[in-house]
Coordinates of C-alpha atoms and ligand atoms in Angstrom, one line a residue:
X93 CA 116.0 91.5 159.8
X94 CA 114.4 90.9 156.5
X95 CA 116.4 92.5 153.6
X96 CA 115.1 95.4 152.1
X97 CA 113.9 94.2 148.7
X98 CA 113.7 96.6 145.4
X99 CA 111.1 95.6 142.9
X100 CA 110.6 97.2 139.7
X101 CA 107.2 98.1 139.4
X102 CA 104.9 97.5 136.0
X103 CA 102.1 98.1 134.7
X104 CA 102.4 96.1 131.3
X105 CA 104.3 92.4 131.3
X106 CA 105.1 90.2 128.7
X107 CA 105.8 86.8 129.7
X108 CA 106.1 83.1 128.8
X109 CA 107.8 83.8 125.1
X110 CA 109.7 80.3 123.8
X111 CA 112.6 83.2 122.0
X112 CA 112.0 87.0 123.7
X113 CA 114.5 88.5 120.5
X114 CA 116.0 91.8 122.4
X115 CA 117.3 93.4 118.7
X116 CA 119.6 94.7 121.5
X117 CA 122.4 97.5 119.8
X118 CA 125.7 96.2 119.6
X119 CA 127.9 98.3 118.8
X120 CA 130.4 98.2 115.4
X121 CA 131.7 94.8 115.6
X122 CA 130.7 92.8 112.6
X123 CA 130.6 90.0 114.1
X124 CA 127.8 90.4 116.2
X125 CA 125.7 91.9 113.2
X126 CA 124.0 88.6 113.5
X127 CA 123.1 88.1 117.3
X128 CA 119.7 88.7 117.9
X129 CA 119.8 88.5 122.2
X130 CA 117.7 85.3 122.4
X131 CA 116.3 84.7 125.7
X132 CA 114.5 81.4 125.9
X133 CA 111.7 82.1 127.9
X134 CA 112.0 85.7 128.9
X135 CA 110.0 87.7 129.6
X136 CA 109.7 91.9 129.0
X137 CA 108.4 94.5 131.4
X138 CA 106.5 98.3 131.2
X139 CA 105.9 101.3 132.7
X140 CA 104.1 104.2 130.9
X141 CA 105.4 103.0 127.9
X142 CA 108.9 102.4 128.5
X143 CA 110.1 99.3 129.3
X144 CA 111.9 99.3 132.2
X145 CA 113.5 95.5 132.9
X146 CA 113.8 92.3 130.7
X147 CA 115.2 88.8 131.2
X148 CA 114.8 85.4 131.7
X149 CA 110.9 84.4 133.0
X150 CA 112.7 82.7 136.0
X151 CA 113.9 85.9 137.6
X152 CA 110.4 87.9 136.6
X153 CA 108.7 87.1 139.8
X154 CA 111.9 87.9 142.2
X155 CA 112.6 91.3 140.7
X156 CA 109.7 92.8 139.1
X157 CA 106.0 93.9 140.9
X158 CA 102.9 94.2 139.1
X159 CA 101.1 97.2 139.5
X160 CA 97.5 97.6 140.5
X161 CA 95.3 97.9 137.9
X162 CA 99.1 96.6 135.1
X163 CA 98.2 93.8 133.1
X164 CA 100.1 90.1 132.6
X165 CA 100.2 89.0 129.0
X166 CA 101.1 85.4 128.0
X167 CA 102.5 84.5 125.4
X168 CA 102.4 81.3 125.4
X169 CA 105.6 80.1 123.7
X170 CA 104.9 82.2 120.8
X171 CA 108.0 85.0 119.7
X172 CA 108.4 88.3 121.4
X173 CA 110.4 90.8 120.0
X174 CA 110.1 94.8 118.8
X175 CA 107.9 95.6 116.4
X176 CA 108.9 96.6 113.7
X177 CA 110.8 99.5 111.6
X178 CA 110.2 100.9 108.5
X179 CA 112.7 103.3 107.0
X180 CA 112.0 103.7 103.9
X181 CA 108.3 104.6 102.1
X182 CA 106.2 106.9 99.9
X183 CA 103.1 106.7 101.9
X184 CA 101.4 109.9 100.2
X185 CA 100.1 109.6 97.0
X186 CA 96.7 109.3 95.0
X187 CA 96.0 107.1 92.4
X188 CA 97.3 103.7 90.9
X189 CA 99.8 102.4 88.2
X190 CA 98.1 99.0 87.7
X191 CA 98.4 99.5 84.5
X192 CA 101.5 100.5 83.9
X193 CA 102.4 97.1 86.2
X194 CA 101.0 95.6 83.1
X195 CA 103.1 97.7 80.7
X196 CA 105.8 96.5 82.2
X197 CA 104.8 92.5 81.9
X198 CA 104.9 93.1 78.5
X199 CA 108.5 94.3 78.3
X200 CA 108.4 97.8 79.1
X201 CA 111.2 99.1 81.1
X202 CA 110.4 101.3 84.2
X203 CA 112.7 104.1 82.6
X204 CA 110.7 103.6 79.4
X205 CA 107.2 103.8 80.9
X206 CA 108.5 107.1 82.3
X207 CA 109.8 108.4 79.1
X208 CA 106.8 107.9 78.1
X209 CA 105.1 110.3 80.8
X210 CA 104.3 107.6 83.2
X211 CA 106.3 106.9 86.3
X212 CA 106.5 109.4 89.0
X213 CA 104.9 111.8 87.3
X214 CA 102.1 110.1 86.7
X215 CA 101.4 109.8 90.4
X216 CA 102.5 113.7 91.0
X217 CA 99.8 114.7 88.4
X218 CA 97.1 112.5 90.8
X219 CA 98.5 113.4 93.8
X220 CA 98.5 117.0 92.8
X221 CA 94.4 117.2 92.0
X222 CA 93.9 115.2 95.4
X223 CA 92.2 117.1 98.1
X224 CA 94.0 117.2 101.5
X225 CA 91.6 115.0 103.1
X226 CA 92.2 112.6 100.2
X227 CA 95.8 112.2 101.4
X228 CA 94.5 111.8 104.6
X229 CA 92.6 109.0 104.1
X230 CA 94.5 106.6 102.1
X231 CA 97.5 108.0 104.1
X232 CA 95.9 106.8 107.1
X233 CA 94.9 103.4 105.7
X234 CA 98.8 102.6 104.5
X235 CA 99.4 103.5 108.1
X236 CA 97.4 100.9 109.6
X237 CA 98.5 98.2 107.1
X238 CA 101.7 98.9 108.5
X239 CA 100.5 98.8 111.7
X240 CA 98.4 95.0 111.2
X241 CA 102.0 94.0 109.6
X242 CA 103.6 95.0 113.4
X243 CA 105.5 98.4 112.4
X244 CA 104.9 100.8 114.7
X245 CA 107.5 103.3 113.6
X246 CA 107.6 104.6 109.4
X247 CA 109.3 106.8 108.1
X248 CA 107.4 108.4 105.3
X249 CA 108.8 110.7 102.2
X250 CA 107.2 114.2 100.1
X251 CA 107.7 113.8 96.3
X252 CA 104.5 113.2 94.4
X253 CA 103.6 117.1 94.6
X254 CA 107.5 118.8 93.5
X255 CA 106.2 122.2 93.5
X256 CA 106.5 123.8 97.0
X257 CA 102.3 124.3 97.9
X258 CA 102.3 121.0 97.4
X259 CA 104.9 119.0 98.8
X260 CA 104.1 121.6 101.9
X261 CA 101.2 120.0 101.8
X262 CA 101.9 116.1 102.1
X263 CA 104.1 116.5 104.6
X264 CA 101.5 118.6 106.6
X265 CA 99.5 115.6 105.7
X266 CA 101.9 113.5 107.1
X267 CA 101.8 115.7 110.7
X268 CA 98.0 115.8 110.5
X269 CA 97.9 111.9 110.6
X270 CA 100.7 111.1 112.7
X271 CA 98.6 113.4 115.7
X272 CA 96.2 111.0 115.7
X273 CA 97.5 107.3 114.3
X274 CA 99.4 105.1 116.7
X275 CA 102.2 104.8 114.4
X276 CA 105.1 107.1 115.2
X277 CA 105.8 108.5 111.0
X278 CA 109.2 110.7 110.5
X279 CA 108.9 112.4 107.6
X280 CA 110.8 113.4 104.9
X281 CA 111.5 115.9 102.4
X282 CA 111.8 114.3 98.7
X283 CA 111.4 117.5 96.9
X284 CA 114.2 116.2 94.3
X285 CA 112.7 112.9 92.9
X286 CA 112.2 114.0 89.8
X287 CA 112.5 116.8 87.4
X288 CA 108.3 118.4 87.1
X289 CA 107.0 119.3 84.2
X290 CA 107.4 123.0 85.0
X291 CA 111.4 122.7 85.1
X292 CA 112.5 120.2 82.7
X293 CA 113.9 123.1 80.1
X294 CA 116.4 123.6 83.5
X295 CA 116.5 121.0 86.2
X296 CA 119.4 122.9 87.4
X297 CA 116.7 125.8 88.4
X298 CA 114.5 123.1 89.7
X299 CA 116.9 122.1 92.2
X300 CA 117.9 126.2 93.2
X301 CA 114.3 126.6 94.3
X302 CA 114.5 123.3 96.2
X303 CA 117.5 124.4 98.3
X304 CA 116.3 128.4 98.6
X305 CA 112.9 127.6 98.6
X306 CA 111.5 124.3 99.5
X307 CA 114.2 123.1 102.4
X308 CA 113.8 126.4 104.3
X309 CA 110.0 126.0 104.6
X310 CA 109.8 122.5 105.4
X311 CA 112.7 123.4 108.1
X312 CA 111.3 126.2 109.9
X313 CA 107.8 124.9 110.7
X314 CA 110.2 121.5 111.1
X315 CA 107.6 119.2 108.8
X316 CA 110.3 117.0 107.8
X317 CA 113.6 115.6 109.7
X318 CA 115.3 114.1 107.0
X319 CA 116.1 115.5 103.3
X320 CA 116.3 112.7 100.5
X321 CA 117.1 112.7 96.6
X322 CA 116.7 110.4 94.1
X323 CA 120.0 110.3 92.5
X324 CA 119.5 108.3 89.4
X325 CA 119.5 109.0 85.0
X326 CA 116.1 110.7 84.2
X327 CA 115.9 111.9 88.1
X328 CA 118.7 113.8 89.1
X329 CA 122.8 113.7 89.2
X330 CA 124.9 113.1 91.6
X331 CA 126.0 116.7 92.1
X332 CA 122.3 118.4 92.1
X333 CA 121.8 115.3 94.8
X334 CA 125.2 116.4 96.6
X335 CA 123.4 120.2 96.5
X336 CA 119.7 119.0 97.9
X337 CA 121.7 117.6 101.1
X338 CA 124.1 119.9 101.6
X339 CA 120.6 122.6 102.3
X340 CA 118.7 120.4 103.7
X341 CA 121.9 119.3 106.4
X342 CA 122.2 123.3 106.6
X343 CA 118.9 123.4 107.8
X344 CA 119.4 120.2 110.0
X345 CA 117.5 117.8 108.3
X346 CA 119.5 114.4 108.0
X347 CA 120.6 113.3 104.9
X348 CA 119.4 109.8 103.2
X349 CA 120.0 109.0 99.3
X350 CA 118.0 106.9 97.2
X351 CA 121.8 105.9 94.9
X352 CA 122.4 102.8 92.4
X353 CA 119.4 101.6 92.2
X354 CA 118.6 101.4 88.2
X355 CA 121.9 101.8 87.4
X356 CA 125.4 102.9 89.0
X357 CA 125.7 106.7 89.7
X358 CA 128.5 107.1 92.4
X359 CA 125.4 108.7 94.6
X360 CA 126.5 106.3 97.2
X361 CA 130.1 107.5 97.7
X362 CA 128.6 110.8 97.8
X363 CA 126.3 109.8 100.3
X364 CA 128.8 108.5 102.6
X365 CA 130.9 111.4 102.4
X366 CA 128.8 113.8 103.8
X367 CA 127.6 111.3 106.6
X368 CA 123.9 110.6 105.8
X369 CA 122.3 108.9 108.1
X370 CA 121.1 105.9 104.8
X371 CA 122.0 105.2 101.9
X372 CA 119.2 103.1 100.0
X373 CA 118.8 100.7 97.0
X374 CA 121.7 100.1 96.3
X375 CA 121.3 97.5 94.2
X376 CA 124.1 98.5 91.5
X377 CA 126.6 99.9 94.2
X378 CA 130.3 100.0 93.2
X379 CA 133.1 98.4 95.2
X380 CA 134.2 101.9 96.6
X381 CA 130.3 102.5 97.3
X382 CA 130.5 99.2 99.3
X383 CA 133.9 100.0 101.1
X384 CA 132.1 103.9 101.4
X385 CA 129.7 101.8 104.0
X386 CA 132.1 99.4 106.0
X387 CA 131.0 100.4 109.6
X388 CA 134.5 102.0 111.3
X389 CA 135.1 102.8 115.3
X390 CA 134.2 106.2 116.0
X391 CA 134.3 109.5 113.5
X392 CA 131.9 110.1 111.2
X393 CA 128.8 108.9 110.6
X394 CA 128.7 105.7 108.7
X395 CA 125.4 105.7 106.4
X396 CA 123.0 102.1 106.9
X397 CA 122.4 100.3 103.9
X398 CA 118.5 100.5 103.3
X399 CA 117.8 97.4 100.7
X400 CA 114.2 97.3 99.0
X401 CA 114.1 93.9 97.6
X402 CA 110.3 94.8 97.3
X403 CA 111.1 97.3 94.6
X404 CA 113.8 95.0 92.6
X405 CA 111.6 91.9 92.6
X406 CA 108.5 93.7 91.2
X407 CA 110.6 95.2 88.4
X408 CA 111.8 92.1 87.5
X409 CA 114.8 93.2 85.9
X410 CA 116.7 91.2 88.4
X411 CA 120.1 92.0 89.9
X412 CA 119.4 92.5 93.6
X413 CA 121.9 94.4 96.1
X414 CA 124.9 92.9 97.2
X415 CA 123.6 92.2 100.2
X416 CA 126.3 89.3 101.6
X417 CA 129.6 91.8 100.1
X418 CA 127.8 94.6 102.4
X419 CA 127.4 92.3 105.2
X420 CA 130.9 90.8 105.0
X421 CA 132.5 93.9 104.4
X422 CA 131.1 95.1 107.6
X423 CA 128.3 97.6 106.2
X424 CA 124.9 98.0 108.5
X425 CA 122.0 96.3 106.7
X426 CA 118.3 97.4 107.2
X427 CA 115.5 95.9 104.7
X428 CA 112.1 98.1 103.9
X429 CA 109.8 97.7 101.6
X430 CA 109.8 100.8 99.6
X431 CA 106.5 101.1 100.4
X432 CA 104.9 103.3 96.5
X433 CA 102.6 103.0 93.8
X434 CA 105.6 102.7 90.9
X435 CA 108.2 99.9 92.2
X436 CA 107.1 98.9 95.5
X437 CA 103.1 99.0 96.1
X438 CA 103.5 97.0 99.8
X439 CA 103.3 96.9 102.8
X440 CA 104.3 93.7 103.6
X441 CA 107.6 94.2 105.6
X442 CA 107.8 90.1 106.7
X443 CA 107.9 89.6 102.9
X444 CA 111.0 91.9 102.2
X445 CA 112.4 89.6 105.7
X446 CA 111.9 86.4 103.3
X447 CA 112.9 87.6 100.2
X448 CA 116.4 89.1 102.9
X449 CA 116.8 85.2 102.9
X450 CA 116.0 84.1 99.9
X451 CA 117.4 86.7 97.8
X452 CA 119.4 88.4 99.2
X453 CA 121.2 85.7 101.0
X454 CA 120.7 86.6 104.2
X455 CA 120.2 84.7 107.6
X456 CA 117.1 84.8 109.2
X457 CA 119.1 86.3 112.3
X458 CA 120.9 89.4 110.3
X459 CA 116.4 90.1 108.6
X460 CA 115.1 90.0 111.6
X461 CA 117.8 92.4 112.3
X462 CA 117.3 94.6 109.8
X463 CA 113.3 95.2 110.0
X464 CA 113.9 96.1 113.6
X465 CA 117.7 97.7 115.8
X466 CA 118.9 97.9 112.3
X467 CA 116.2 99.9 110.3
X468 CA 116.2 102.3 113.9
X469 CA 119.7 102.8 113.2
X470 CA 118.6 103.8 109.6
X471 CA 116.3 106.4 111.3
X472 CA 119.0 107.6 113.6
X473 CA 116.5 106.7 116.0
X474 CA 117.8 102.9 117.5
X475 CA 118.2 104.9 120.6
X476 CA 114.3 104.8 121.2
X477 CA 112.8 102.0 119.3
X478 CA 113.8 98.5 117.4
X479 CA 115.0 96.7 120.2
X480 CA 113.6 95.3 123.4
X481 CA 116.1 97.6 125.8
X482 CA 115.3 99.1 129.5
X483 CA 114.6 102.7 128.7
X484 CA 113.3 102.5 125.1
X485 CA 109.7 102.8 123.9
X486 CA 107.5 99.9 125.5
X487 CA 106.5 98.8 121.5
X488 CA 106.7 95.1 122.5
X489 CA 105.1 92.7 119.7
X490 CA 104.0 88.8 119.9
X491 CA 104.1 86.9 116.7
X492 CA 102.2 83.1 116.3
X493 CA 105.5 81.3 115.8
X494 CA 107.6 79.7 118.2
X495 CA 110.7 80.1 116.6
X496 CA 112.5 83.1 115.2
X497 CA 113.6 80.8 111.8
X498 CA 109.8 80.1 110.8
X499 CA 109.9 84.2 110.8
X500 CA 111.2 84.6 107.4
X501 CA 110.4 80.7 106.3
X502 CA 106.6 82.0 106.1
X503 CA 106.8 83.7 103.5
X504 CA 103.6 86.3 102.8
X505 CA 102.3 85.2 105.5
X506 CA 101.4 88.2 108.7
X507 CA 103.0 86.6 111.5
X508 CA 101.6 88.9 114.1
X509 CA 99.2 88.1 117.0
X510 CA 99.4 91.1 119.3
X511 CA 100.9 94.6 119.1
X512 CA 101.6 97.0 122.2
X513 CA 102.5 100.6 121.4
X514 CA 104.3 102.6 124.5
X515 CA 102.9 99.2 126.2
X516 CA 98.9 99.8 125.2
X517 CA 97.9 96.8 123.3
X518 CA 96.9 98.8 119.7
X519 CA 96.3 95.0 117.2
X520 CA 94.8 91.4 118.3
X521 CA 94.7 89.2 115.4
X522 CA 92.7 86.2 115.6
X523 CA 94.8 83.7 113.5
X524 CA 92.7 81.1 113.6
X525 CA 92.2 79.7 109.7
X526 CA 95.5 80.9 108.5
X527 CA 98.1 78.2 107.3
Ligands
NIG610 O1 112.1 104.2 95.9 N1 113.1 105.0 92.9 C1 112.3 106.8 93.0 N2 111.2 106.1 94.0 C2 110.3 104.8 94.4 C3 110.0 104.8 92.8 C4 108.7 105.5 93.1 C5 107.7 105.6 92.2 O2 107.6 105.0 91.1 O3 106.4 106.4 92.0 C6 111.6 103.9 94.6 O4 111.8 102.8 94.2
FE611 FE1 112.3 105.0 97.3

């Protein structure tokens, strides 16, 4: 009698990887933080948009059967990995700040430009006066840029409206664009970005309005998943940010925080005490802040440290975040572009991985995790995306490199060859002519 055989059925198989990087979750063991779960010659199979099998190519034929009408893609020795996750971006804004950039090049600081009426407020003016149609078109274009860099999950913040109708309008732009774009869009209410002109006399009154009006409205209409605030001199104090994040949490919005970016504020310690999902920037984080981000087993959620080396690079004032100290203390570290018009106008997440190596002294393994599974953890979606594991979304990326060490090495390039979003081919790049 022949042995009954249970096949795994798939409608997409990607085989022939030089290196297949699963980037699988590894719990809280800091020693394993650099593990890429590499399978040389690996393959991955999916059905109806979900991963059903991952393993060595030699086992594929024995275990997986392609359904009629399904597709097999030969990676031909390339690296196969999870699609990237962008965990901190400001996608919907109008105008640009190229003139301000030149002022900064000539010696003005980011905060001096802001104090003189430029900075975030100048983007607020441009954004408030742009139609929703224009904001949708600009947002779509920026999501397209991310997708071409192999990013299929994007967190994106409001924060250039700063009045109830304007902030909600930006979140509605995200809802509308998300409905028809392949990228998964995770929206964040960042009403506490800076104090708008209308409330300069009484910033606490603005905070009260964010707490009493904007947060409840965003939550009621299910327009945001996260609540964020900018904790900085010239923006909001630790205490004001705490009020905002606590109100957000009361309405089911997961807390995030821009903290210790331009100066030390203690925002990191406060956000960690609240159990935020991430604390972002950290260029000036304290020892106490680093300890607060060190992983512990069980208990309250420990935030992921989201580092934004592009913002430090573009502001040109030095002082990169202490990535090695964070990693060695046991913190989880993600990297992000911080795409925004003032401190980081780029969607190139691969470039952040290169800066992670060259400026933050992270290893190739650490930066690849930082733009996949750790970035997914910073959005609390690491059970859905960020690694190639059975049951997760089939967000599969083939890059035109044969070894993972080449990914951060060719800096400023786009290594993407094919992007599959939930099993569907959404980007096909012809790399002829690229270096
Ligand atoms: O993450 N720090 C605050 N927000 C942005 C900058 C926004 C802007 O300059 O328009 C950031 O760097
Ligand atoms: Fe930001």
